[in-house]
PDB file of C-alpha atoms in Angstrom:
ATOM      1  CA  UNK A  12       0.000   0.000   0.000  1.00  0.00           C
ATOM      2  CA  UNK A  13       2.911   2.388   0.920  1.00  0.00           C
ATOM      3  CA  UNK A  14       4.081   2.018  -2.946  1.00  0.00           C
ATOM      4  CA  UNK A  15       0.829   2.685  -4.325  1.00  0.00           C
ATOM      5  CA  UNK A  16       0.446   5.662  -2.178  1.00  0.00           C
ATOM      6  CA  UNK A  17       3.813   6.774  -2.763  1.00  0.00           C
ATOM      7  CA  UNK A  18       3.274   6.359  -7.041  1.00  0.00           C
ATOM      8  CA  UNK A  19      -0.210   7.814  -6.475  1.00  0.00           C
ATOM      9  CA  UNK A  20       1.807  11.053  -4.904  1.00  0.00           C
ATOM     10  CA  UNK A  21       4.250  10.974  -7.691  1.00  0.00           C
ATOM     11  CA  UNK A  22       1.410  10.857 -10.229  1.00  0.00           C
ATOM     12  CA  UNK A  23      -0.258  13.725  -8.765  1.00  0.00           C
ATOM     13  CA  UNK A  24       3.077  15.671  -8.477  1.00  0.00           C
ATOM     14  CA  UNK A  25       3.486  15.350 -12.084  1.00  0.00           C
ATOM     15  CA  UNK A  26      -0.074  15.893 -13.058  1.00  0.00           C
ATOM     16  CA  UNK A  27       0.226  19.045 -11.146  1.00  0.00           C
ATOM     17  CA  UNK A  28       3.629  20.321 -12.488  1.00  0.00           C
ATOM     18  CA  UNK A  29       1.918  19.485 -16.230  1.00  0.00           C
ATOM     19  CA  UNK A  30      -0.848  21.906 -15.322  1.00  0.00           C
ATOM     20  CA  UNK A  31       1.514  24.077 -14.037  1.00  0.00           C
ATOM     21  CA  UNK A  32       3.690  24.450 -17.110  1.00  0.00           C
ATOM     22  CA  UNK A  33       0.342  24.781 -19.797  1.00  0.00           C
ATOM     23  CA  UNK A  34       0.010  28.611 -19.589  1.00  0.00           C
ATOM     24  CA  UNK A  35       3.394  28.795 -20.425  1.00  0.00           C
ATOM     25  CA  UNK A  36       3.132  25.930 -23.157  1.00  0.00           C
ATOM     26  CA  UNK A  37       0.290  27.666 -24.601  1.00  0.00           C
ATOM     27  CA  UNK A  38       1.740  31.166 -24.824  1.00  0.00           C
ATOM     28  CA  UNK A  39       4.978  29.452 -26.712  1.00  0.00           C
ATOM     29  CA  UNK A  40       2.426  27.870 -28.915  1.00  0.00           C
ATOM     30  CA  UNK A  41       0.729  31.408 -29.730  1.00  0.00           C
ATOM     31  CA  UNK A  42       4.298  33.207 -29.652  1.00  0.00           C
ATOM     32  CA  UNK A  43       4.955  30.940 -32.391  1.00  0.00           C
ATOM     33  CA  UNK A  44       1.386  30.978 -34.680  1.00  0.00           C
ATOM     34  CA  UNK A  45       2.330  34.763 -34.638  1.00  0.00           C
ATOM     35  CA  UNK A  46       5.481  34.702 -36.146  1.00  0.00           C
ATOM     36  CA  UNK A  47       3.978  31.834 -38.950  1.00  0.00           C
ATOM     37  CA  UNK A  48       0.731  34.465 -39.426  1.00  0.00           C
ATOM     38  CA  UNK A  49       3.496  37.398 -39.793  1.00  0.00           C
ATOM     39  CA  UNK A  50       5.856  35.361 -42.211  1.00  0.00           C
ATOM     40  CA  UNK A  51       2.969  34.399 -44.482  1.00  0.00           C
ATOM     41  CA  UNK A  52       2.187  38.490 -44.446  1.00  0.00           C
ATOM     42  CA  UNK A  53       5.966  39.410 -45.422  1.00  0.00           C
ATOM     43  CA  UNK A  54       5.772  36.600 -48.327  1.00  0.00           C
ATOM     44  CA  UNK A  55       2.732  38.338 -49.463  1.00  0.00           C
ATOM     45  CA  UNK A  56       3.448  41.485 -49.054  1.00  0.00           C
ATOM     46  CA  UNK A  57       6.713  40.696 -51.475  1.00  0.00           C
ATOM     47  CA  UNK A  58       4.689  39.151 -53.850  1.00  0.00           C
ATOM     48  CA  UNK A  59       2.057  42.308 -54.154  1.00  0.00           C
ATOM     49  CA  UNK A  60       4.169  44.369 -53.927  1.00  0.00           C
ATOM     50  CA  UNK A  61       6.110  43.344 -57.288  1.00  0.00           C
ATOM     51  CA  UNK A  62       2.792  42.513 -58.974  1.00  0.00           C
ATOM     52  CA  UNK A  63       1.854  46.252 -58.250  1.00  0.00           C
ATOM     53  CA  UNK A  64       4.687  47.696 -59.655  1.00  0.00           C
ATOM     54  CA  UNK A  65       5.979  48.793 -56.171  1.00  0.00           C
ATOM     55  CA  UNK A  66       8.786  46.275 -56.627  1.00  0.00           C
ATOM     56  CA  UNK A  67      10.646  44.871 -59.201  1.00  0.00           C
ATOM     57  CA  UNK A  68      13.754  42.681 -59.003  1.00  0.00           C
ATOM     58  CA  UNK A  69      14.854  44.709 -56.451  1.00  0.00           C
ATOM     59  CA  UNK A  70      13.654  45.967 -53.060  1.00  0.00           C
ATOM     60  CA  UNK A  71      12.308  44.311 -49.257  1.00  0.00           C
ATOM     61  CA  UNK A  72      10.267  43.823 -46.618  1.00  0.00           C
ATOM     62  CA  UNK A  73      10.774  43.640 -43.390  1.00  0.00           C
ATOM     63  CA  UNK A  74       8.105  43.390 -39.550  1.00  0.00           C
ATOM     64  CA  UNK A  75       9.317  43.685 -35.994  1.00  0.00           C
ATOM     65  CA  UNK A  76       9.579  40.814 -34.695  1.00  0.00           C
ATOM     66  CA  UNK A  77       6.080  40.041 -32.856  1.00  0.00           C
ATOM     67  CA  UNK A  78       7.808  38.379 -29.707  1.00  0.00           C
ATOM     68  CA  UNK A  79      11.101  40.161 -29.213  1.00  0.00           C
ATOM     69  CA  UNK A  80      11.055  44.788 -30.684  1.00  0.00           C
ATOM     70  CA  UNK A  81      14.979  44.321 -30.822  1.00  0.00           C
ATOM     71  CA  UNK A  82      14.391  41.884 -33.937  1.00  0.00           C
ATOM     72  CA  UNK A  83      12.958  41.644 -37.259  1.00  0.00           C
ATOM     73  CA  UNK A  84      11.709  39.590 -39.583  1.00  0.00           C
ATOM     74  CA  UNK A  85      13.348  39.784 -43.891  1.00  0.00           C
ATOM     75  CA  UNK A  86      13.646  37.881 -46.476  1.00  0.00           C
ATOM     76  CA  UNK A  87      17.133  36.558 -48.048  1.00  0.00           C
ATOM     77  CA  UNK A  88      18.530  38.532 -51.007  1.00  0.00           C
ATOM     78  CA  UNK A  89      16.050  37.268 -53.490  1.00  0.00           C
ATOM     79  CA  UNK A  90      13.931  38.949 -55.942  1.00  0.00           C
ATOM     80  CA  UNK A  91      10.200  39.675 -54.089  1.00  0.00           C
ATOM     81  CA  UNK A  92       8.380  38.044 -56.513  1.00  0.00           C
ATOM     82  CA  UNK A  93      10.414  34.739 -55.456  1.00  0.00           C
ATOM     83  CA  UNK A  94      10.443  35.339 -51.761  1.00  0.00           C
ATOM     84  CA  UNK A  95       8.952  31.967 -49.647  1.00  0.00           C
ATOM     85  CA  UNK A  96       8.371  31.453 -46.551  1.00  0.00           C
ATOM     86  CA  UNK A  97      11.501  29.421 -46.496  1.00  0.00           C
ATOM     87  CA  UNK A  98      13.327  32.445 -47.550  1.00  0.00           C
ATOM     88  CA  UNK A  99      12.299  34.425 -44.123  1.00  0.00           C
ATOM     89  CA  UNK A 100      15.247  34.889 -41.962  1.00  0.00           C
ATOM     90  CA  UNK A 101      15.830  36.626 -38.644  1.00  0.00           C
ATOM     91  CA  UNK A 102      17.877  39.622 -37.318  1.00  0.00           C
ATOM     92  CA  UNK A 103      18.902  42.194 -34.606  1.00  0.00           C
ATOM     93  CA  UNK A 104      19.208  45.427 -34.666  1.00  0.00           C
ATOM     94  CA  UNK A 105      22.456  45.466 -35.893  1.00  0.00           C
ATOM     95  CA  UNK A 106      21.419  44.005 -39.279  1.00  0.00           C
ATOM     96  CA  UNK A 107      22.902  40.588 -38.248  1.00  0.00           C
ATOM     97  CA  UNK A 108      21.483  37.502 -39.023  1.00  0.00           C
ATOM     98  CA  UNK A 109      20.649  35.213 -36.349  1.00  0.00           C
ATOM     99  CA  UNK A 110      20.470  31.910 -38.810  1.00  0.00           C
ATOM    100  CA  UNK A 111      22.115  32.795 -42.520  1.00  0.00           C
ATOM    101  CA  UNK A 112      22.843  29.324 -42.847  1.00  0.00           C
ATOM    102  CA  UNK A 113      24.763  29.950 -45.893  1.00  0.00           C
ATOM    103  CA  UNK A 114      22.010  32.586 -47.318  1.00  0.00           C
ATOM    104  CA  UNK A 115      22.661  35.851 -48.940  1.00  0.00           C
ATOM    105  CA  UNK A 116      21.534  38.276 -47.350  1.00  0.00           C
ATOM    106  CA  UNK A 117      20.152  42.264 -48.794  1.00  0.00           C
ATOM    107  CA  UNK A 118      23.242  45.115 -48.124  1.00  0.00           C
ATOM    108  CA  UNK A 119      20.968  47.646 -47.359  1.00  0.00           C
ATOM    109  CA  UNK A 120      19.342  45.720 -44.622  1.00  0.00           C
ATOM    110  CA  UNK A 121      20.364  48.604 -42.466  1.00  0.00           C
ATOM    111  CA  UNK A 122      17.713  50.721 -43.585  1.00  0.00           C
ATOM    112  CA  UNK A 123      15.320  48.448 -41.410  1.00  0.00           C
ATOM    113  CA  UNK A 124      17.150  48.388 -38.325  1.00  0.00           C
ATOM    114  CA  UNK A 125      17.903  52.068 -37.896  1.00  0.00           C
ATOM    115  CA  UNK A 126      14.325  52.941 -38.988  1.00  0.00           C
ATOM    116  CA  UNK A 127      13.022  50.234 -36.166  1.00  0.00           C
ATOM    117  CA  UNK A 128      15.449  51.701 -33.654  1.00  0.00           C
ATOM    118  CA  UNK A 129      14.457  55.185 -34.649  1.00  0.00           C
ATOM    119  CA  UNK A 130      10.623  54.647 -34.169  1.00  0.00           C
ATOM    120  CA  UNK A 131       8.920  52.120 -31.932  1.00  0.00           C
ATOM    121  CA  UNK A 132       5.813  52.246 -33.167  1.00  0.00           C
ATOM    122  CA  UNK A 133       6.782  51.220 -36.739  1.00  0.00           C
ATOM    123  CA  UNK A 134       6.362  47.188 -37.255  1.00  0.00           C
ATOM    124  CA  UNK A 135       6.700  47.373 -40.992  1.00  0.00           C
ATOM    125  CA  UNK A 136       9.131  48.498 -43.510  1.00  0.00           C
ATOM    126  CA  UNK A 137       9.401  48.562 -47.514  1.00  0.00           C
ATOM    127  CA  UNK A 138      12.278  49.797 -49.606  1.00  0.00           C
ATOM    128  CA  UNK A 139      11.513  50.023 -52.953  1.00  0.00           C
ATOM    129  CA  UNK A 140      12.562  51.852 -56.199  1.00  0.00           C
ATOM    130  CA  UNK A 141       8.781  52.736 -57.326  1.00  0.00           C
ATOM    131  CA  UNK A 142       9.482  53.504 -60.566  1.00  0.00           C
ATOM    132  CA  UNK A 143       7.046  56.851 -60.831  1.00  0.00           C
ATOM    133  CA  UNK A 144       7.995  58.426 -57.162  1.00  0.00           C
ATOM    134  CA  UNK A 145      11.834  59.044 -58.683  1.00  0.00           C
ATOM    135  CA  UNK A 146      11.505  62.065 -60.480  1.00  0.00           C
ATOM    136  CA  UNK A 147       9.643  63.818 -57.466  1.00  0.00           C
ATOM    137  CA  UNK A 148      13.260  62.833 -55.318  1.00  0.00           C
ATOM    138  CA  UNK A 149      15.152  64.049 -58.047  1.00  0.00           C
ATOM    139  CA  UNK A 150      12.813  67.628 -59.042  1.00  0.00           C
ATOM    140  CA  UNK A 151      11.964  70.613 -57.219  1.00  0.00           C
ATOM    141  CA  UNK A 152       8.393  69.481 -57.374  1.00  0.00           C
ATOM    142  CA  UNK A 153       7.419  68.030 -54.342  1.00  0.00           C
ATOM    143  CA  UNK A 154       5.280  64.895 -53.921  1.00  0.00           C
ATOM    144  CA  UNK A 155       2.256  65.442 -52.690  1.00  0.00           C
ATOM    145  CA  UNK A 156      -1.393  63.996 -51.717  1.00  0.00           C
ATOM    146  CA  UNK A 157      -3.777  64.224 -54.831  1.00  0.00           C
ATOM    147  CA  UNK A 158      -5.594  61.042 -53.981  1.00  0.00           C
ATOM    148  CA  UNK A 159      -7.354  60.626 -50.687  1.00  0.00           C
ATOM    149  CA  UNK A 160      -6.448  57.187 -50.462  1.00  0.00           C
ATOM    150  CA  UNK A 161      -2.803  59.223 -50.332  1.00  0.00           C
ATOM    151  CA  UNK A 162      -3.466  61.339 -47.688  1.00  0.00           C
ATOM    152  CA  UNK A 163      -1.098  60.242 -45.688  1.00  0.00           C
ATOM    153  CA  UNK A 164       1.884  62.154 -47.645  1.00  0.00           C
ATOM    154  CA  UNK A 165       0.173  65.595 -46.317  1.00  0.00           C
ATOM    155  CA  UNK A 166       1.761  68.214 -46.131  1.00  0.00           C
ATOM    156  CA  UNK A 167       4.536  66.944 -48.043  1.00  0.00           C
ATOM    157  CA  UNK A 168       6.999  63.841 -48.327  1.00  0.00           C
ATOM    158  CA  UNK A 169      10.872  64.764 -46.828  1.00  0.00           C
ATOM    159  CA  UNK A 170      13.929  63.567 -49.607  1.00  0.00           C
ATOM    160  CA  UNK A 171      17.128  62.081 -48.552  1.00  0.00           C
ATOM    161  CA  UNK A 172      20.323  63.399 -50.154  1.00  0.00           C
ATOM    162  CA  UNK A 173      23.236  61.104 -50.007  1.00  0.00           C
ATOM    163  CA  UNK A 174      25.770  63.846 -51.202  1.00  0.00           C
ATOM    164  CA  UNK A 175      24.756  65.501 -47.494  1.00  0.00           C
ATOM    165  CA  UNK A 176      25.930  62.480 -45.868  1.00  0.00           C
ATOM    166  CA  UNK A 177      29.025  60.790 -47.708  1.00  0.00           C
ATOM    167  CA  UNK A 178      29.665  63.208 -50.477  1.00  0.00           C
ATOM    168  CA  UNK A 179      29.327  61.955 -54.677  1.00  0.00           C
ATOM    169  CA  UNK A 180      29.645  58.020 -53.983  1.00  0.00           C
ATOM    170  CA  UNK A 181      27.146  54.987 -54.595  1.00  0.00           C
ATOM    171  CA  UNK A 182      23.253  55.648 -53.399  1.00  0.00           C
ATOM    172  CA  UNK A 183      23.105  52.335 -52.096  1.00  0.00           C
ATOM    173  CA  UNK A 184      22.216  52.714 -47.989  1.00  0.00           C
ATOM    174  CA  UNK A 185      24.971  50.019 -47.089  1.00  0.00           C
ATOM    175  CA  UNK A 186      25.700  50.921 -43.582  1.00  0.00           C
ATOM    176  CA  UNK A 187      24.643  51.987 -39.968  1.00  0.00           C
ATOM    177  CA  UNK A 188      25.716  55.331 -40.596  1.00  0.00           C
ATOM    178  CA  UNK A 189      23.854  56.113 -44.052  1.00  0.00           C
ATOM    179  CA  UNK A 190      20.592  54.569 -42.405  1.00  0.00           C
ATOM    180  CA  UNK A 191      20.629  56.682 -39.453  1.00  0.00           C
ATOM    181  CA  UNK A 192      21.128  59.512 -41.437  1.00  0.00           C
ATOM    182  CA  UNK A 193      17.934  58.364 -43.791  1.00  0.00           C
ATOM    183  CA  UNK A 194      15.747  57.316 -40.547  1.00  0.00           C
ATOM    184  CA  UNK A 195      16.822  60.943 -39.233  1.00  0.00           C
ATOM    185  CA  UNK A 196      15.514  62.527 -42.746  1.00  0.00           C
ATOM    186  CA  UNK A 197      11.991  60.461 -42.452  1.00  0.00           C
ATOM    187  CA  UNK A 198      11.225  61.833 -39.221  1.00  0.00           C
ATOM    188  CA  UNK A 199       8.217  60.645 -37.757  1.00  0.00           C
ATOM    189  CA  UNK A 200       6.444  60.663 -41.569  1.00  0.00           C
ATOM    190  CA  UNK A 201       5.381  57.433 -42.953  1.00  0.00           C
ATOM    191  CA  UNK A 202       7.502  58.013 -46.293  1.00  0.00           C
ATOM    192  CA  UNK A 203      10.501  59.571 -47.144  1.00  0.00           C
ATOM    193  CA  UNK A 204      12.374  59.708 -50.511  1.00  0.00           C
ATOM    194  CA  UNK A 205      15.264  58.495 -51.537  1.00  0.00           C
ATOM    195  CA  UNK A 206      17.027  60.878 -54.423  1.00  0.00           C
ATOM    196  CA  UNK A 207      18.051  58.755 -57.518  1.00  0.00           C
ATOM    197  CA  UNK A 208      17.223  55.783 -55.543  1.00  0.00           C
ATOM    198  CA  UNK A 209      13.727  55.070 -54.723  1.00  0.00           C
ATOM    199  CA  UNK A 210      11.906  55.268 -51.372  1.00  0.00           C
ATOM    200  CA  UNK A 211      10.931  53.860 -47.983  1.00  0.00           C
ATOM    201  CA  UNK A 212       7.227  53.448 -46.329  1.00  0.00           C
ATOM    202  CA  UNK A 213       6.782  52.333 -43.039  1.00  0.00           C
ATOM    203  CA  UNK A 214       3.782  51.032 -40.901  1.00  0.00           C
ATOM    204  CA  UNK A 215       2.053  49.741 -37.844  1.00  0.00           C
ATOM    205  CA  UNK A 216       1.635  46.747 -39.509  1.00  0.00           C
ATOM    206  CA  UNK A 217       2.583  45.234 -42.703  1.00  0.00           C
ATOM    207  CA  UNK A 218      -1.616  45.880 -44.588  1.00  0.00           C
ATOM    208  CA  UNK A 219      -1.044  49.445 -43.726  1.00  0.00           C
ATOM    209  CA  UNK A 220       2.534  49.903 -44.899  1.00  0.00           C
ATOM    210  CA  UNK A 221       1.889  47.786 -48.430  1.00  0.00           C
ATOM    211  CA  UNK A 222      -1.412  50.242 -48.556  1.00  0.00           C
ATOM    212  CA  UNK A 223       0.442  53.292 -48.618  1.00  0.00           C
ATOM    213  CA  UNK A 224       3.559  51.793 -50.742  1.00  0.00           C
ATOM    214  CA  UNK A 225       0.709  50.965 -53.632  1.00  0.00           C
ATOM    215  CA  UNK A 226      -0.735  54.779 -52.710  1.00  0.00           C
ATOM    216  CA  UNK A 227       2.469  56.075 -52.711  1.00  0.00           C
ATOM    217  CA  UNK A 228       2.797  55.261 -55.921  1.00  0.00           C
ATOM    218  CA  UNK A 229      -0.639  55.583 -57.492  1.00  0.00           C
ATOM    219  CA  UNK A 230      -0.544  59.598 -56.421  1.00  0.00           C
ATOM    220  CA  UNK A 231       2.871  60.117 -58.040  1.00  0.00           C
ATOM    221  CA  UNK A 232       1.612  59.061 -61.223  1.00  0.00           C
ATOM    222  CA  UNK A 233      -1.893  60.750 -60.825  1.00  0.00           C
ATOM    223  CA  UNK A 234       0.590  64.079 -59.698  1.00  0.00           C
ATOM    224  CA  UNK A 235       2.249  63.993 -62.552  1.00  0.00           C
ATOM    225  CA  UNK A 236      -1.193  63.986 -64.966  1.00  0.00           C
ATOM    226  CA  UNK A 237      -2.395  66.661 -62.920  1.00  0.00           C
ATOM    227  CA  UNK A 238       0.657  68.642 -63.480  1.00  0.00           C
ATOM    228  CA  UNK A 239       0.572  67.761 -67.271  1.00  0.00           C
ATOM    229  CA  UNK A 240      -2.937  69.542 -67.056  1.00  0.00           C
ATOM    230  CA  UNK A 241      -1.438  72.931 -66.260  1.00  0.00           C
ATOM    231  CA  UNK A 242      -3.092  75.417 -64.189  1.00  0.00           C
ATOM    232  CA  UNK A 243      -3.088  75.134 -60.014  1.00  0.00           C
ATOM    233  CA  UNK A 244      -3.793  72.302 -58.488  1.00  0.00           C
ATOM    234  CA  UNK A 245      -5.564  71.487 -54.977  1.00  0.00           C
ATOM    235  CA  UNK A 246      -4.528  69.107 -53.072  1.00  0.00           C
ATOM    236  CA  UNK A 247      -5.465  67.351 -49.939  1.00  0.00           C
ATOM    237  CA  UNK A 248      -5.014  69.491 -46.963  1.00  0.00           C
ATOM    238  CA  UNK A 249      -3.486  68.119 -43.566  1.00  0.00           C
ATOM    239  CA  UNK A 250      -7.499  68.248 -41.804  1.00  0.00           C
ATOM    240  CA  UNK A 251      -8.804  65.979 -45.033  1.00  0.00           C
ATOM    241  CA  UNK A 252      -5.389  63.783 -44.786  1.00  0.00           C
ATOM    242  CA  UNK A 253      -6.176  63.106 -40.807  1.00  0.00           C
ATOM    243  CA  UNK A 254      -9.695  62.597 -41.165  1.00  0.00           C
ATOM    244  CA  UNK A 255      -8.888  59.691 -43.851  1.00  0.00           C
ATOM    245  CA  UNK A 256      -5.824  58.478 -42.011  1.00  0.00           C
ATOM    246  CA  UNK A 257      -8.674  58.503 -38.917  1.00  0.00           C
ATOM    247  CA  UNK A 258     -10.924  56.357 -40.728  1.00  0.00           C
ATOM    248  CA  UNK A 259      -7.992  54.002 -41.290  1.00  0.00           C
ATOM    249  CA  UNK A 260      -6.368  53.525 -37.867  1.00  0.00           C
ATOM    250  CA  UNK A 261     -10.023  51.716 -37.093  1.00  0.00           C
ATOM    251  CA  UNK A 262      -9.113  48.665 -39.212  1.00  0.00           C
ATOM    252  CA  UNK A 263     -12.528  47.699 -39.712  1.00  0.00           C
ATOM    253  CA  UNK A 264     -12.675  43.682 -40.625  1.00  0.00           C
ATOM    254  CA  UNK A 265     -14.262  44.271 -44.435  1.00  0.00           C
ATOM    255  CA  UNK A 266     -13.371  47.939 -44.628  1.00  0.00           C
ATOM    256  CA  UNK A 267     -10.631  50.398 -45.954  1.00  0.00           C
ATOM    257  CA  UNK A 268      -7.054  48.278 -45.960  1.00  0.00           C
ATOM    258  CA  UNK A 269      -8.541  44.998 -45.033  1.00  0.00           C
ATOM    259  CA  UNK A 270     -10.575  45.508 -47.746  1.00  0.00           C
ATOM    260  CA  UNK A 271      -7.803  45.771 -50.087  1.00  0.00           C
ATOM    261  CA  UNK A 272      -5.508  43.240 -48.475  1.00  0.00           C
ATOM    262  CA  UNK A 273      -7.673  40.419 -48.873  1.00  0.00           C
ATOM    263  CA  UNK A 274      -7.821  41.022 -52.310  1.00  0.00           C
ATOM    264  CA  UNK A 275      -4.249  41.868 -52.665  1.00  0.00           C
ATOM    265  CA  UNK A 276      -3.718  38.626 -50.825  1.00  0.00           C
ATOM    266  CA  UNK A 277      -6.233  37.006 -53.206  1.00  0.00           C
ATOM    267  CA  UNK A 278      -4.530  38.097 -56.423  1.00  0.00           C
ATOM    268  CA  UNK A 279      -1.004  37.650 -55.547  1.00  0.00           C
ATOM    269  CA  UNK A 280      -1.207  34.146 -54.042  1.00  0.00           C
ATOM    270  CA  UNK A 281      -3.825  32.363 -55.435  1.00  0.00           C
ATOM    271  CA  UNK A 282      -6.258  32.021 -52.465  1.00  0.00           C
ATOM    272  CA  UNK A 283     -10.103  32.208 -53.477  1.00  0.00           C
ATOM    273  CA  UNK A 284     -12.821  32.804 -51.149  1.00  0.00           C
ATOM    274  CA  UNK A 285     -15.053  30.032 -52.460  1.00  0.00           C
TER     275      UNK A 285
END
């Protein structure tokens, strides 16, 4: 009787250190279905992004990391319209790789992790060279919102000039140093320019960031009609723009960028809702 009772205590002791342990087995186990869901949104984002236009052989993605601010999540150096899930791969905030495993990897990562050390509440970030946003880096005409679905570029969208920084030399962002100096010239806006080079849009979360990277882009080439029109031209004021950005922040299931993510989704990786 004395071993039974003894097992039976044993039994209980483990029954009651397996309860003990399931919060914490569960919260791994939802720690983890978050950084699948947020992979699967990076991969798509790539891939609508270079159906769009936004992207072309060139260009990334990147999200905080949804477990740990002082990482993030990018692809390997591949073209976006190839990108996997496979292809995700992890680093800190020095642009280091936590598991290359023989990968190449993008050399201006940087750009992520000075823009994610710069501003805490950004969880997403695109580099891109959208093709019709280059001549507004590279002109005295600003870019600015015609569109309301672009109303986020009010009052106006800041440029970064390399020659500031490191003189006449490549405009590739290859370092600490360059990025820091192109977080420092986006501010707190959610898009800067990149003279000669392209561009960078950042978000709360990846929908909202590959929203106003296709915006971004739609207004510069509805801009540059306008301009072709002659005459003045009125364009959304800083009241409209946070009304509409307002309307967005809800992130109504159905509504404004859901809305367009699910079909973005749809269209770039073959899902169907029936």
């Amino acid at each position: 009787m004395k071993i039974i009772k003894s097992s039976g205590r044993v039994l209980l002791r483990a029954a009651v250190l397996s309860l003990a342990s399931l919060p914490t087995l569960i919260s791994g186990a939802r720690a983890q279905a978050d950084v699948n869901e947020l992979i699967e949104q990076i991969v798509a984002a790539n891939r609508i992004l270079y159906r769009q236009g936004v992207l072309d052989g060139f260009g990334h993605v990147s999200a905080r990391h949804p477990a740990n601010k002082d990482r993030y999540l990018m692809a390997a150096s591949l073209a976006p319209g190839r990108v996997t899930k496979d292809d995700i791969m992890e680093f800190d905030m020095d642009s280091k790789p936590l598991d290359q495993r023989g990968r190449t990897i993008y050399s201006e990562r940087f750009i992520h992790s000075e823009i994610y050390k710069a501003r805490p509440e950004v969880h997403a970030i695109l580099h891109s060279h959208s093709p019709t946003v280059i001549p507004f880096g590279a002109s005295q005409v600003p870019l600015r919102p015609i569109l309301n679905s672009a109303g986020f570029l009010a009052p106006d969208v800041p440029v970064f000039e390399m020659r500031k920084v490191a003189g006449s030399r490549s405009l590739l962002v290859t370092d600490a140093k360059l990025a820091k100096a192109l977080a420092e010239t986006l501010g707190k806006r959610p898009v800067g320019l990149m003279r000669g080079h392209g561009n960078v849009v950042v978000g709360p979360n990846i929908p909202r960031m590959v929203s106003r990277a296709i915006y971004t882009e739609v207004n510069a080439r509805l801009q540059l009609q306008a301009i072709a029109l002659g005459g003045p031209i009125v364009y959304i004021d800083e009241g409209e723009a946070r009304a509409g950005e307002a309307m967005r922040d809800k992130a109504e299931r159905g509504h404004s960028v859901d809305r367009t993510w699910q079909m973005w989704v749809e269209e770039a990786m073959g899902a169907s809702r029936h």
